[in-house]
Every structure is written in C-alpha cells, then in structure tokens.
Amino acid sequence: METFAFMVANWPVILQRMGEHVSLVGAAILIAIATGVPIGIAITANRKAADAVLYAASIMITIPSIALFGLLIPILSLIGQGIGYLPALVALVLYSQLPIIRNTYTAITNVDPALREAARGMGMTTAQRLREVEIPIALPVIVSGVRNAVVLSIAIAAIATYIGAGGLGTFISRGISQTDIRQLLTGAISVSALAIAADAALLGLQRLLTSPGLRIR
Amino acid sequence: MIRLERLSKVFGTVTAVDGVDMEVPEGEVCVLLGPSGCGKTTTMKMINRLIAPSAGKIFIGGRDTAGQDDVALRRSIGYVIQQIGLFPNKTIEDNICVVPDLLGWPRRKSRERAAELLSLVNLDPALFLRRYPKELSGGQQQRVGVVRALAADPPVLLMDEPFGAIDPINREVIQDEFMKLQAALRKTVIFVSHDIDEAVKMASRIAIFRDGRLVQYDRPDDILAHPKDAFVADFVGQDRTLKRLRLVRVEEAMMADPPRVQAEDTLDTAVALMREHGHGSVVMVGPRGRARGQVRLEAADGRRGLVGENHEPLPGTVLVGDDLRTAVARMFEHDVTWLACVDADGFYKGYVTQRGITHLLGATYGKRS
C-alpha cells in the first residue's frame, strides 16, 4: 500500500525513467536487429563460420552483465565515454546478438530445401530468394528471437543504472542503498510490467508480420 | 530444340553423367528414365544450369546455354519438382505469378494469366486464387506446381519426377490432364521418371540411363519391342509386351468395314455371311449403323426366322480410340476372343480379335530382328 502511494506520488519520475529505459533498450534492439539479422543470414552460407559466430555469441551471453559493464569502462574511457549511456548501449547490443543471430540462422536453415531449389530453378537471384521466400518464412522465428532479446535487454538495462545509465534500475539501486522497500518494489514492478508489455506488443507484431499461409497447420 | 553434346558431369571422383549425346525435337516429351543414381536428374539439372556441366554443351533452340546468364536462362525454362515447392507464404495466385513477376509483367496481365491457367487444370479460380498452398490437397498443389511452370509460357519445361509423390489414383488423373494440356501447348518437355509405366504413357521418346550413360534413346514402342540390351529389357520389365498394349489404339488393330446384318435380314442371310467370312458370329446394326447385338453361327445354323427376333446382346464393345490394354481387359472380362469396335456415337466401325492383336504386336517384333 505504501509502495502504491509512493508510485502515485512519483508518477512523473517513474514515467521519465521508463522513458530512459525504453529509449536505451529500443536503440540497442534496433542496432542489434540491424547487425544480428544480416549476420544470421550471412552465416547460413558457411557451416564453420556459423559455428564460430554462434559460439562467440553464446560466450558473450554468459558474461555477467555487471562484469561486462566493468570491462567496458576502460575501453570506452579511451573516447571519454567510460560510464553512462554508451557502455550500457554497447552491452545491450552485445547481449541481444545471440537470440537474434541464433533464431535468424536456425529459421533460414530450416526453410525447406525444396523451396530453395524451386526458387533457384525458377530464376530468382539470391537476394530475391531471401526477400520473397526465405525471410518471409523465417520471419516469425526471427521476431521471436527479437522478443527474447527485448525481454533480456529490459532486465539487463535495470542493472546499467550502476554505470550511470539511468532508467528504471535507478529505483532499485536507490531502494537497496537507502533500504527503501517502496523504491525497490516500484523499480521491480515497473521493469516487469515493461517487459511483459513489450513482449505482448511484439507478439502482436509477430502475428501481423506472419503470412496467413504460414499459420495454417 | 534441345541438344546435348558430349555432356558430362564429374563430382569429385564420381562421374555422374558420362558423355551424353541426345536431341529432343520441339514439342516432344522426352522421359529420362533409369534407376536412382543413373544420372538422369543430374542431366536434367544441367539444362537449366542448377548444376554446371563439367564438359560438353547444351543448346536450346540452337543457342549454347553456356553463354547465357543463368538467371535469365532459368526464367525462360519451366521447372516442376517432385516436392512441388509452392511457397507457403504466398497465395496460389502469387505462386503462379512468380516468374511473370520476376520478368516484370504488368500485374493485370500476370493475374489474368494465373486465373486462366488454373481453370486449365480444373481448379476454379474464384475458389483457389486467394488460397494458400497448405489449404490444398497434394494433387491440387501439384496442378498448381505445373501451371506455375507454364505461367510465363516458356518453350521448354523441365519436370523432375513431378507426379512421384502423388497417390496412384490422383497420379493417373494428373498425368491425363497434363497430356491434354501438352497436346494443346506443344512444349518441349524433359521429364525425369523412374517409372516405366509413366514413361510409356507420357513419352514421345524415352532415354534410358545407366551409370551416367545414355543406353538407349528411342520411341516408347521401339524401347519395348527392341530393348537394346539385357539391362534395358530388364528395366522395362518381363511384361514389356503387355505394356505395349497401352501404346496401340484399337483403331490400329481393328478390322475395318466388317460384315454386318440388320434386324429385317433372315437368319439364312446371316449364316451365309458368317460362312463366307469364316466368322463364328456377326454383328447386327440398327438402321443407321449403330451396333445393336449379334447373331452366333452356333445358335442360328439350321433355324428359320429374322435376325431381329433371334439376336443376342453383344458381349462387350470397345471404343475405337481406346488402347489395346482396355480391349484385352474387356475380352478377359467377358471371356470372348473378339470385340465389336464402336465410335463415340455407338456406330459399328469394326472388330478386334485376340489373334489380330497378337499378330500386330508380333509384326513389330519382327521388324528389326
């Protein structure tokens, strides 16, 4: 009840920090899609490259986030951005690579070889084949990778508050340091709510982008 | 129309296709036939360069395909595969229009074409254009697969065991539909199959492959009548003579302009006619020549009366356009050694006998050896 009163009283601050949170995660995901999807498609051409890339991305995701932030501080300090928005963004982009690359790779390699053969035999170029056949068929699985990445990033972004990236994690860190259960709960609840809402929204997007022909069983 | 010259393909140490020379005239259906691994599919895929030849040349309409852009070449050749390969994310209409769209046809023209093609294979455009492949049965999907290959009206069609995955009953129907379509469109078709019955039914020429080599290239009847070696004879089967029955129409084995009687003739006339021709029976026709019944010598000899009062029903008739397989089947069915042949309107045209059929098949066997 106390927490609820706190939330009502601090409504504008919550909104502002949620805005920070969303813009950080949003930017990271856009960059991660722009890099991860092409990488996932590119490695379908070469089994060895695929193994290497997926292995590297898997290792990346095992590094604890707080350790990764620590690692990024000396590196990004070279350009005077050791703490704050940029290291948080870089870390989120790196963490998002695995679900996006892996899902893209799996979805494209799972496209029925007969469809690839038909597409080639009818005279589609590689780019046309990707655009007309492989990506539309792979899209539901790719978007589901993006959903994983978004949920993961929303959670990790909460920790980025420790390197001064702001966001909803600020409530949590302050709640811990001030032993203020209201702030802690406010942070935790709003991060969860954001994650659930984003996931639901992306699920809707996933359905929208899936060709009706693929939904038939 | 399509000419292969010393065509070879080597995969590592394996020679999949070994110096194949052949020519397929325009408008003919050439079936590449052989056991799996004989090089027939590799040969076909070299024609649209899905597989690049190791040596040799391919000419389509006199042009060497090696000098052409692969993508442009493939768009000018229809391609049908066994797995059908309709794109599940596209509607039937968009699937049919894939090649016209790649070629940049105006949308209206390609969509009209799609509707027209669908009705050619007995699928109602109003019902099917907007559906997705998964909503269609296997047979319906492969009909779409075939018309998709025809969409941009290519002169050449490559078909890789197109009806192999379809159940036997539907397969017959689709084969018949395709033959009807082919009779109208006169495409030059290369058709890969491992089924001799399908080959005999569809082919104007059959090319039999073994271990990458072209063993025999002939018309179906010649392949069946004169297999070049033991391998071909074995491959076409012990019952190859029976298979030939399918290739010959009743008309060709029929004795035309046969004796006949009418209802108002006397039995004496009928008996005299049978004696004259050495027949055991004679067909009674109606006033305009339709086959109505028969009079048997055994039953009529020594009796008096009119044919019209003493005739028996015909044990069975066969259409002049049917193949001999149908005729023989009907003979067995009715336990007779001859059948009256009628045209589609029931007019009596002639008769076939078991001896006549045996003789006809034997005559072709004798021709070469």
Coordinates of C-alpha atoms in Angstrom, one line a residue:
Chain A
M1 CA 0.0 0.0 0.0
E2 CA 2.9 2.2 0.9
T3 CA 4.5 1.4 -2.4
F4 CA 1.3 2.2 -4.2
A5 CA 1.2 5.6 -2.6
F6 CA 4.8 6.1 -3.5
M7 CA 4.1 5.2 -7.1
V8 CA 1.2 7.6 -7.3
A9 CA 3.1 10.4 -5.7
N10 CA 6.1 9.9 -8.0
W11 CA 4.3 9.2 -11.2
P12 CA 6.2 11.8 -13.3
V13 CA 9.6 10.4 -12.2
I14 CA 8.5 6.9 -13.0
L15 CA 7.4 7.9 -16.5
Q16 CA 10.7 9.8 -17.1
R17 CA 12.8 6.9 -16.0
M18 CA 10.7 4.5 -18.0
G19 CA 11.3 6.8 -21.0
E20 CA 15.1 6.5 -20.4
H21 CA 14.7 2.7 -20.1
V22 CA 12.7 2.4 -23.3
S23 CA 14.9 4.6 -25.3
L24 CA 18.1 2.7 -24.2
V25 CA 16.6 -0.7 -24.9
G26 CA 14.9 0.5 -28.1
A27 CA 18.1 1.9 -29.5
A28 CA 20.0 -1.2 -28.5
I29 CA 17.5 -3.5 -30.1
L30 CA 17.3 -1.6 -33.4
I31 CA 21.1 -1.8 -33.7
A32 CA 21.1 -5.4 -32.7
I33 CA 18.5 -6.2 -35.4
A34 CA 20.5 -4.3 -37.9
T35 CA 23.6 -6.3 -37.1
G36 CA 22.3 -9.7 -35.9
V37 CA 19.8 -10.5 -38.7
P38 CA 22.4 -9.9 -41.5
I39 CA 25.0 -11.8 -39.6
G40 CA 22.5 -14.7 -39.0
I41 CA 21.7 -14.8 -42.7
A42 CA 25.3 -14.5 -43.8
I43 CA 26.5 -17.4 -41.7
T44 CA 23.9 -19.7 -43.4
A45 CA 26.3 -19.8 -46.3
N46 CA 29.1 -21.4 -44.3
R47 CA 28.8 -24.0 -41.6
K48 CA 32.2 -23.3 -40.0
A49 CA 31.6 -19.6 -39.8
A50 CA 28.1 -20.3 -38.3
D51 CA 29.6 -22.5 -35.6
A52 CA 32.3 -19.9 -34.7
V53 CA 29.8 -17.0 -34.6
L54 CA 27.2 -18.8 -32.6
Y55 CA 29.9 -20.0 -30.2
A56 CA 31.2 -16.5 -29.7
A57 CA 27.7 -15.1 -29.2
S58 CA 27.0 -17.9 -26.6
I59 CA 30.1 -17.0 -24.7
M60 CA 29.1 -13.3 -24.7
I61 CA 25.8 -14.0 -23.1
T62 CA 27.5 -16.0 -20.2
I63 CA 29.5 -12.9 -19.1
P64 CA 27.7 -11.5 -16.1
S65 CA 26.3 -8.0 -17.0
I66 CA 27.9 -6.2 -14.1
A67 CA 31.3 -7.7 -15.2
L68 CA 30.7 -6.7 -18.8
F69 CA 30.0 -3.1 -17.7
G70 CA 33.2 -3.2 -15.8
L71 CA 35.1 -4.4 -18.8
L72 CA 33.7 -1.7 -21.0
I73 CA 34.7 1.1 -18.7
P74 CA 38.5 1.1 -19.5
I75 CA 37.8 0.5 -23.2
L76 CA 35.2 3.3 -23.7
S77 CA 37.1 5.6 -21.5
L78 CA 39.5 5.9 -24.4
I79 CA 36.9 8.0 -26.1
G80 CA 35.7 9.6 -22.8
Q81 CA 32.5 7.5 -22.5
G82 CA 33.5 5.0 -19.8
I83 CA 30.2 5.3 -18.0
G84 CA 26.7 6.4 -18.8
Y85 CA 24.6 5.7 -21.8
L86 CA 27.1 4.4 -24.3
P87 CA 28.6 1.5 -22.4
A88 CA 25.0 0.4 -21.5
L89 CA 24.0 0.6 -25.1
V90 CA 27.1 -1.4 -26.2
A91 CA 26.5 -4.1 -23.6
L92 CA 22.8 -4.5 -24.6
V93 CA 23.6 -4.7 -28.3
L94 CA 26.2 -7.5 -27.5
Y95 CA 23.7 -9.4 -25.3
S96 CA 21.0 -9.2 -27.9
Q97 CA 23.2 -10.7 -30.6
L98 CA 22.8 -14.4 -29.5
P99 CA 19.0 -14.7 -29.6
I100 CA 18.7 -12.7 -32.8
I101 CA 21.6 -14.3 -34.7
R102 CA 20.7 -17.8 -33.5
N103 CA 17.0 -17.5 -34.4
T104 CA 17.7 -16.0 -37.8
Y105 CA 20.3 -18.7 -38.6
T106 CA 18.0 -21.5 -37.4
A107 CA 15.0 -20.2 -39.2
I108 CA 16.7 -19.6 -42.5
T109 CA 18.5 -23.0 -42.4
N110 CA 15.2 -24.7 -41.6
V111 CA 13.5 -23.4 -44.8
D112 CA 12.6 -26.5 -46.8
P113 CA 15.4 -27.1 -49.3
A114 CA 12.8 -27.9 -51.9
L115 CA 11.6 -24.3 -51.7
R116 CA 15.2 -23.0 -52.2
E117 CA 15.6 -25.4 -55.2
A118 CA 12.2 -24.2 -56.7
A119 CA 13.2 -20.6 -56.2
R120 CA 16.6 -21.1 -57.9
G121 CA 15.1 -23.2 -60.7
M122 CA 12.6 -20.5 -61.5
G123 CA 15.3 -17.9 -61.8
M124 CA 15.4 -16.0 -58.6
T125 CA 18.7 -14.3 -57.6
T126 CA 20.0 -14.9 -54.1
A127 CA 18.6 -11.6 -53.0
Q128 CA 15.2 -12.3 -54.5
R129 CA 15.1 -15.7 -52.9
L130 CA 15.8 -14.1 -49.5
R131 CA 13.3 -11.4 -49.9
E132 CA 10.5 -13.4 -51.5
V133 CA 10.8 -16.7 -49.8
E134 CA 13.4 -17.3 -47.1
I135 CA 12.9 -14.2 -44.9
P136 CA 9.1 -14.2 -45.1
I137 CA 9.1 -17.8 -44.0
A138 CA 11.7 -17.3 -41.3
L139 CA 10.2 -14.1 -40.0
P140 CA 8.1 -15.5 -37.2
V141 CA 11.1 -17.2 -35.7
I142 CA 13.3 -14.1 -36.2
V143 CA 10.8 -11.9 -34.4
S144 CA 10.6 -14.4 -31.6
G145 CA 14.4 -14.0 -31.2
V146 CA 13.9 -10.3 -31.1
R147 CA 11.3 -10.8 -28.3
N148 CA 13.8 -12.8 -26.3
A149 CA 16.4 -10.1 -26.8
V150 CA 14.0 -7.3 -25.8
V151 CA 13.0 -9.0 -22.5
L152 CA 16.6 -9.8 -21.8
S153 CA 17.6 -6.2 -22.5
I154 CA 14.9 -4.7 -20.3
A155 CA 16.2 -6.8 -17.4
I156 CA 19.9 -6.0 -18.1
A157 CA 19.2 -2.3 -18.6
A158 CA 18.0 -2.2 -15.0
I159 CA 21.5 -3.0 -13.9
A160 CA 23.0 -0.4 -16.1
T161 CA 22.0 2.2 -13.6
Y162 CA 25.2 1.3 -11.7
I163 CA 27.2 2.8 -14.5
G164 CA 25.1 5.8 -14.6
A165 CA 22.8 5.0 -17.5
G166 CA 19.6 5.9 -15.6
G167 CA 16.4 4.2 -16.3
L168 CA 14.1 2.2 -14.0
G169 CA 17.0 0.5 -12.4
T170 CA 17.7 3.8 -10.5
F171 CA 14.7 3.0 -8.3
I172 CA 16.2 -0.4 -7.5
S173 CA 19.7 0.8 -6.8
R174 CA 18.4 3.6 -4.6
G175 CA 16.0 1.2 -2.9
I176 CA 18.9 -1.0 -2.0
S177 CA 21.3 1.7 -0.8
Q178 CA 18.6 3.5 1.2
T179 CA 16.9 0.3 2.3
D180 CA 13.7 1.8 1.0
I181 CA 11.4 -1.1 0.1
R182 CA 9.0 1.3 -1.7
Q183 CA 11.6 2.4 -4.3
L184 CA 12.8 -1.2 -4.7
L185 CA 9.4 -2.5 -5.4
T186 CA 8.5 0.4 -7.7
G187 CA 11.6 -0.4 -9.7
A188 CA 11.0 -4.1 -9.8
I189 CA 7.3 -3.8 -10.7
S190 CA 7.8 -1.3 -13.4
V191 CA 10.6 -3.3 -15.0
S192 CA 8.5 -6.4 -15.0
A193 CA 5.5 -4.5 -16.4
L194 CA 7.6 -3.0 -19.1
A195 CA 9.0 -6.4 -20.1
I196 CA 5.5 -8.0 -20.2
A197 CA 4.0 -5.2 -22.2
A198 CA 6.9 -5.2 -24.7
D199 CA 6.7 -8.9 -25.1
A200 CA 3.0 -8.8 -25.7
A201 CA 3.3 -5.9 -28.2
L202 CA 6.0 -7.8 -30.1
L203 CA 3.9 -11.0 -30.1
G204 CA 1.2 -8.9 -31.8
L205 CA 3.7 -7.6 -34.3
Q206 CA 4.9 -11.2 -34.9
R207 CA 1.4 -12.3 -35.8
L208 CA 0.9 -9.3 -38.0
L209 CA 4.1 -10.0 -40.0
T210 CA 3.5 -13.7 -40.4
S211 CA 1.9 -14.6 -43.8
P212 CA -1.6 -16.2 -43.3
G213 CA -0.3 -19.0 -45.4
L214 CA 2.2 -20.0 -42.7
R215 CA -0.3 -20.1 -39.9
I216 CA -2.2 -22.9 -41.4
R217 CA -1.3 -26.3 -39.9
Chain B
M1 CA 15.0 -27.9 -79.9
I2 CA 17.2 -29.2 -77.1
R3 CA 20.5 -30.7 -78.0
L4 CA 23.0 -32.2 -75.6
E5 CA 26.6 -32.7 -76.9
R6 CA 29.1 -35.0 -75.1
L7 CA 27.6 -33.7 -71.9
S8 CA 29.4 -34.9 -68.7
K9 CA 29.4 -34.1 -65.0
V10 CA 32.0 -35.2 -62.6
F11 CA 31.6 -34.9 -58.8
G12 CA 35.0 -35.4 -57.3
T13 CA 35.9 -38.9 -58.4
V14 CA 32.4 -39.9 -59.4
T15 CA 31.3 -39.5 -63.0
A16 CA 27.6 -38.8 -62.7
V17 CA 26.9 -38.1 -66.3
D18 CA 29.2 -39.5 -69.0
G19 CA 29.3 -38.1 -72.5
V20 CA 25.6 -37.9 -73.2
D21 CA 24.5 -37.0 -76.7
M22 CA 20.9 -36.5 -77.5
E23 CA 18.4 -34.3 -79.2
V24 CA 14.8 -33.6 -78.3
P25 CA 12.7 -32.2 -81.1
E26 CA 10.4 -29.3 -80.5
G27 CA 7.0 -30.2 -79.0
E28 CA 8.0 -33.7 -77.8
V29 CA 8.0 -35.2 -74.3
C30 CA 11.3 -36.8 -73.6
V31 CA 11.3 -39.0 -70.5
L32 CA 14.7 -39.6 -68.9
L33 CA 14.4 -43.0 -67.3
G34 CA 16.6 -45.2 -65.1
P35 CA 17.2 -46.4 -61.6
S36 CA 18.3 -43.9 -58.9
G37 CA 21.8 -42.7 -59.3
C38 CA 21.8 -43.2 -63.1
G39 CA 22.5 -39.6 -63.9
K40 CA 19.0 -38.7 -65.2
T41 CA 18.3 -35.9 -62.7
T42 CA 21.8 -34.5 -63.0
T43 CA 21.4 -34.4 -66.8
M44 CA 18.1 -32.5 -66.4
K45 CA 19.6 -30.0 -63.9
M46 CA 22.4 -29.2 -66.2
I47 CA 19.8 -28.0 -68.7
N48 CA 18.8 -25.1 -66.5
R49 CA 22.3 -24.9 -65.0
L50 CA 21.3 -25.7 -61.5
I51 CA 24.3 -27.9 -62.0
A52 CA 27.1 -26.7 -64.1
P53 CA 28.4 -29.2 -66.7
S54 CA 31.9 -30.4 -66.4
A55 CA 32.2 -30.9 -70.1
G56 CA 30.0 -30.8 -73.2
K57 CA 27.4 -28.4 -74.5
I58 CA 23.7 -27.8 -74.2
F59 CA 21.8 -26.0 -77.0
I60 CA 18.3 -24.8 -76.6
G61 CA 16.7 -23.6 -79.8
G62 CA 20.1 -23.6 -81.3
R63 CA 21.7 -21.3 -78.6
D64 CA 24.5 -22.5 -76.4
T65 CA 23.3 -22.2 -72.8
A66 CA 26.8 -21.7 -71.5
G67 CA 26.9 -18.2 -73.0
Q68 CA 23.7 -17.1 -71.3
D69 CA 23.0 -15.5 -67.9
D70 CA 22.0 -18.4 -65.6
V71 CA 19.1 -16.4 -64.0
A72 CA 17.7 -15.3 -67.4
L73 CA 18.0 -18.8 -68.7
R74 CA 16.1 -20.3 -65.8
R75 CA 13.3 -17.8 -66.2
S76 CA 12.9 -19.0 -69.8
I77 CA 12.5 -22.6 -68.7
G78 CA 9.6 -24.0 -66.8
Y79 CA 10.6 -26.1 -63.8
V80 CA 8.5 -28.6 -61.8
I81 CA 9.9 -30.6 -58.9
Q82 CA 8.7 -33.7 -57.1
Q83 CA 8.3 -31.9 -53.8
I84 CA 6.2 -29.3 -55.6
G85 CA 7.9 -26.4 -53.8
L86 CA 5.0 -24.0 -53.7
F87 CA 5.9 -21.0 -51.5
P88 CA 3.8 -21.4 -48.3
N89 CA 3.9 -17.6 -47.6
K90 CA 2.4 -16.7 -51.0
T91 CA -1.2 -17.2 -52.2
I92 CA -1.8 -19.6 -55.1
E93 CA -2.1 -16.6 -57.4
D94 CA 1.2 -15.1 -56.3
N95 CA 2.8 -18.5 -56.6
I96 CA 1.7 -18.9 -60.2
C97 CA 2.9 -15.3 -60.9
V98 CA 6.4 -15.8 -59.6
V99 CA 8.2 -15.9 -62.9
P100 CA 6.0 -13.3 -64.6
D101 CA 6.7 -11.0 -61.7
L102 CA 10.4 -11.7 -61.9
L103 CA 10.1 -10.8 -65.6
G104 CA 8.3 -7.6 -64.8
W105 CA 5.0 -8.3 -66.5
P106 CA 2.2 -5.8 -65.8
R107 CA 0.3 -7.0 -62.8
R108 CA -3.1 -7.3 -64.5
K109 CA -1.7 -9.4 -67.3
S110 CA 0.0 -11.9 -65.0
R111 CA -3.1 -12.2 -62.7
E112 CA -5.3 -12.8 -65.6
R113 CA -2.9 -15.4 -66.8
A114 CA -3.0 -17.1 -63.4
A115 CA -6.8 -17.4 -63.5
E116 CA -6.7 -18.7 -67.0
L117 CA -4.1 -21.4 -66.1
L118 CA -5.9 -22.5 -63.0
S119 CA -9.1 -23.2 -65.0
L120 CA -7.0 -25.2 -67.5
V121 CA -6.3 -27.7 -64.7
N122 CA -9.9 -27.8 -63.5
L123 CA -9.3 -25.6 -60.4
D124 CA -11.9 -22.9 -60.1
P125 CA -10.0 -19.6 -60.0
A126 CA -12.7 -17.9 -57.9
L127 CA -12.1 -20.6 -55.3
F128 CA -8.4 -21.1 -55.4
L129 CA -6.6 -17.9 -56.4
R130 CA -6.6 -16.4 -52.9
R131 CA -5.9 -19.6 -51.0
Y132 CA -2.6 -20.7 -49.6
P133 CA -0.7 -23.9 -50.6
K134 CA -1.4 -25.6 -47.3
E135 CA -5.1 -25.4 -47.9
L136 CA -4.8 -27.6 -51.0
S137 CA -4.5 -31.3 -51.3
G138 CA -1.3 -32.8 -52.7
G139 CA -2.9 -33.3 -56.1
Q140 CA -4.2 -29.8 -56.2
Q141 CA -0.8 -28.4 -55.2
Q142 CA 1.0 -30.3 -58.0
R143 CA -1.5 -29.0 -60.5
V144 CA -0.6 -25.5 -59.3
G145 CA 3.1 -26.5 -59.5
V146 CA 2.6 -27.5 -63.1
V147 CA 0.8 -24.3 -64.2
R148 CA 3.3 -22.2 -62.2
A149 CA 5.9 -23.6 -64.5
L150 CA 3.8 -22.6 -67.5
A151 CA 3.0 -19.1 -66.3
A152 CA 5.4 -17.2 -68.5
D153 CA 4.8 -19.5 -71.4
P154 CA 8.3 -20.9 -71.6
P155 CA 9.0 -23.1 -74.7
V156 CA 10.8 -25.7 -72.6
L157 CA 9.6 -27.5 -69.5
L158 CA 11.8 -29.5 -67.1
M159 CA 9.9 -31.9 -64.8
D160 CA 11.7 -33.8 -62.1
E161 CA 9.5 -36.8 -61.1
P162 CA 6.6 -34.3 -60.8
F163 CA 3.9 -36.9 -60.0
G164 CA 6.1 -39.2 -57.9
A165 CA 4.7 -38.1 -54.5
I166 CA 1.0 -38.3 -55.5
D167 CA -1.2 -41.2 -54.7
P168 CA -1.7 -43.7 -57.6
I169 CA -5.3 -42.7 -58.4
N170 CA -4.7 -39.0 -58.5
R171 CA -1.4 -39.6 -60.4
E172 CA -3.3 -41.1 -63.3
V173 CA -5.7 -38.2 -63.4
I174 CA -3.0 -35.6 -63.3
Q175 CA -1.0 -37.4 -65.9
D176 CA -4.0 -37.4 -68.2
E177 CA -4.6 -33.8 -67.5
F178 CA -1.0 -33.0 -68.3
M179 CA -1.2 -34.9 -71.5
K180 CA -4.3 -33.0 -72.5
L181 CA -2.5 -29.7 -71.7
Q182 CA 0.6 -30.8 -73.6
A183 CA -1.4 -31.7 -76.6
A184 CA -2.7 -28.1 -76.7
L185 CA 0.5 -26.3 -75.7
R186 CA 3.2 -28.4 -77.5
K187 CA 6.0 -27.6 -75.1
T188 CA 9.3 -29.3 -75.4
V189 CA 9.4 -31.3 -72.2
I190 CA 12.2 -33.1 -70.4
F191 CA 10.6 -35.4 -67.8
V192 CA 12.6 -37.4 -65.3
S193 CA 11.0 -40.6 -64.1
H194 CA 11.9 -44.0 -62.7
D195 CA 8.5 -45.4 -63.5
I196 CA 8.4 -47.3 -66.9
D197 CA 4.6 -47.2 -67.0
E198 CA 4.6 -43.4 -66.6
A199 CA 7.3 -43.1 -69.2
V200 CA 5.3 -45.3 -71.7
K201 CA 2.2 -43.2 -71.1
M202 CA 3.8 -39.8 -71.3
A203 CA 6.8 -40.0 -73.6
S204 CA 7.2 -39.4 -77.3
R205 CA 10.8 -40.5 -76.7
I206 CA 12.4 -42.4 -73.8
A207 CA 16.0 -42.0 -72.9
I208 CA 17.3 -44.9 -70.7
F209 CA 20.2 -44.1 -68.4
R210 CA 22.6 -46.4 -66.6
D211 CA 25.6 -45.4 -64.6
G212 CA 25.7 -41.9 -66.2
R213 CA 25.5 -43.2 -69.7
L214 CA 22.6 -43.0 -72.2
V215 CA 21.9 -46.6 -73.0
Q216 CA 19.0 -46.3 -75.4
Y217 CA 17.1 -43.4 -76.9
D218 CA 14.0 -44.4 -78.8
R219 CA 10.3 -44.1 -79.2
P220 CA 8.4 -45.9 -76.4
D221 CA 7.2 -48.7 -78.7
D222 CA 10.7 -49.3 -80.0
I223 CA 12.1 -49.4 -76.5
L224 CA 9.5 -52.0 -75.5
A225 CA 9.8 -54.0 -78.8
H226 CA 13.5 -53.8 -79.2
P227 CA 15.4 -53.2 -76.0
K228 CA 19.0 -52.7 -76.9
D229 CA 20.5 -54.9 -74.2
A230 CA 19.7 -57.1 -71.2
F231 CA 19.7 -54.0 -68.8
V232 CA 17.0 -52.2 -70.8
A233 CA 15.0 -55.4 -71.2
D234 CA 15.2 -56.0 -67.5
F235 CA 14.4 -52.4 -66.7
V236 CA 11.3 -52.2 -68.9
G237 CA 10.1 -55.5 -67.3
Q238 CA 9.2 -59.0 -68.2
D239 CA 5.8 -57.8 -69.2
R240 CA 7.0 -55.3 -71.7
T241 CA 4.7 -56.8 -74.4
L242 CA 1.7 -56.1 -72.2
K243 CA 3.0 -52.5 -71.7
R244 CA 2.9 -52.1 -75.5
L245 CA -0.8 -52.7 -75.4
R246 CA -1.1 -49.2 -73.9
L247 CA 0.6 -47.6 -76.9
V248 CA -1.5 -49.0 -79.6
R249 CA -5.1 -47.8 -80.2
V250 CA -7.9 -50.2 -81.1
E251 CA -8.3 -48.5 -84.4
E252 CA -4.8 -49.7 -85.5
A253 CA -5.5 -53.3 -84.7
M254 CA -9.1 -53.3 -85.9
M255 CA -10.5 -55.0 -89.0
A256 CA -12.5 -52.1 -90.5
D257 CA -15.6 -52.3 -92.7
P258 CA -16.8 -55.6 -91.3
P259 CA -19.7 -57.7 -92.4
R260 CA -23.0 -56.8 -90.7
V261 CA -26.7 -57.7 -90.7
Q262 CA -29.8 -55.8 -89.9
A263 CA -32.9 -56.7 -88.0
E264 CA -35.0 -57.4 -91.1
D265 CA -32.4 -59.8 -92.6
T266 CA -33.2 -63.5 -92.3
L267 CA -31.1 -65.9 -90.3
D268 CA -30.2 -67.6 -93.6
T269 CA -28.5 -64.4 -94.8
A270 CA -26.7 -64.1 -91.5
V271 CA -25.4 -67.7 -91.6
A272 CA -24.3 -67.4 -95.3
L273 CA -22.4 -64.2 -94.4
M274 CA -20.7 -65.8 -91.5
R275 CA -19.7 -68.8 -93.6
E276 CA -18.4 -66.5 -96.3
H277 CA -16.1 -64.7 -93.9
G278 CA -15.3 -67.7 -91.7
H279 CA -16.7 -66.0 -88.6
G280 CA -18.5 -67.5 -85.7
S281 CA -20.7 -64.5 -85.2
V282 CA -21.9 -61.4 -86.9
V283 CA -23.0 -58.0 -85.5
M284 CA -26.5 -56.7 -86.0
V285 CA -26.7 -53.0 -86.6
G286 CA -29.6 -50.6 -86.4
P287 CA -31.0 -48.7 -89.3
R288 CA -28.2 -46.0 -89.2
G289 CA -25.4 -48.4 -88.4
R290 CA -25.2 -48.5 -84.6
A291 CA -24.1 -51.8 -83.1
R292 CA -27.3 -53.4 -81.5
G293 CA -26.5 -57.1 -81.0
Q294 CA -25.1 -60.2 -82.5
V295 CA -26.0 -63.5 -84.1
R296 CA -23.9 -66.5 -83.4
L297 CA -23.4 -69.2 -86.0
E298 CA -23.9 -71.9 -83.4
A299 CA -27.3 -70.6 -82.4
A300 CA -28.6 -69.6 -85.9
D301 CA -27.5 -72.5 -88.0
G302 CA -30.5 -74.6 -89.2
R303 CA -33.1 -72.2 -87.7
R304 CA -35.5 -70.0 -89.5
G305 CA -36.6 -66.5 -88.8
L306 CA -35.4 -62.9 -88.8
V307 CA -32.3 -61.6 -87.3
G308 CA -34.3 -59.0 -85.3
E309 CA -36.2 -61.8 -83.4
N310 CA -33.2 -64.0 -82.8
H311 CA -30.3 -61.8 -81.9
E312 CA -28.4 -61.8 -78.6
P313 CA -26.8 -58.9 -76.8
L314 CA -23.2 -58.1 -77.7
P315 CA -20.8 -59.4 -75.0
G316 CA -18.9 -56.2 -75.0
T317 CA -17.8 -53.3 -77.1
V318 CA -14.7 -51.1 -77.1
L319 CA -14.2 -47.6 -78.4
V320 CA -12.0 -47.2 -81.4
G321 CA -10.0 -44.6 -79.5
D322 CA -9.3 -46.8 -76.5
D323 CA -5.9 -48.5 -76.2
L324 CA -5.4 -52.3 -76.7
R325 CA -5.0 -52.7 -73.0
T326 CA -8.6 -51.8 -72.5
A327 CA -9.7 -54.0 -75.3
V328 CA -7.8 -57.0 -73.9
A329 CA -9.1 -56.4 -70.4
R330 CA -12.6 -56.3 -71.8
M331 CA -12.1 -59.6 -73.7
F332 CA -10.9 -61.3 -70.5
E333 CA -13.8 -59.7 -68.6
H334 CA -16.4 -61.1 -70.9
D335 CA -14.5 -64.3 -71.8
V336 CA -14.6 -63.7 -75.5
T337 CA -11.9 -63.6 -78.2
W338 CA -13.3 -60.7 -80.2
L339 CA -14.9 -57.3 -79.6
A340 CA -17.1 -55.0 -81.7
C341 CA -15.5 -51.6 -82.0
V342 CA -17.7 -48.6 -82.0
D343 CA -17.1 -44.9 -82.1
A344 CA -18.2 -42.4 -79.5
D345 CA -21.7 -42.3 -81.0
G346 CA -22.1 -46.1 -80.9
F347 CA -21.7 -46.7 -84.7
Y348 CA -20.2 -50.0 -85.6
K349 CA -16.7 -49.5 -87.0
G350 CA -15.0 -52.9 -87.0
Y351 CA -13.9 -55.6 -84.7
V352 CA -10.7 -56.7 -82.9
T353 CA -9.7 -60.2 -82.2
Q354 CA -7.1 -61.7 -79.9
R355 CA -5.3 -63.1 -82.9
G356 CA -5.3 -59.7 -84.6
I357 CA -3.7 -58.1 -81.6
T358 CA -1.1 -60.9 -81.2
H359 CA -0.3 -60.6 -84.8
L360 CA 0.1 -56.8 -84.7
L361 CA 2.5 -57.0 -81.7
G362 CA 4.4 -59.8 -83.3
A363 CA 4.8 -57.8 -86.6
T364 CA 6.6 -55.0 -84.7
Y365 CA 8.9 -57.5 -83.0
G366 CA 9.8 -58.9 -86.4
K367 CA 10.6 -55.6 -88.0
R368 CA 14.1 -55.2 -86.7
S369 CA 15.4 -58.6 -85.8

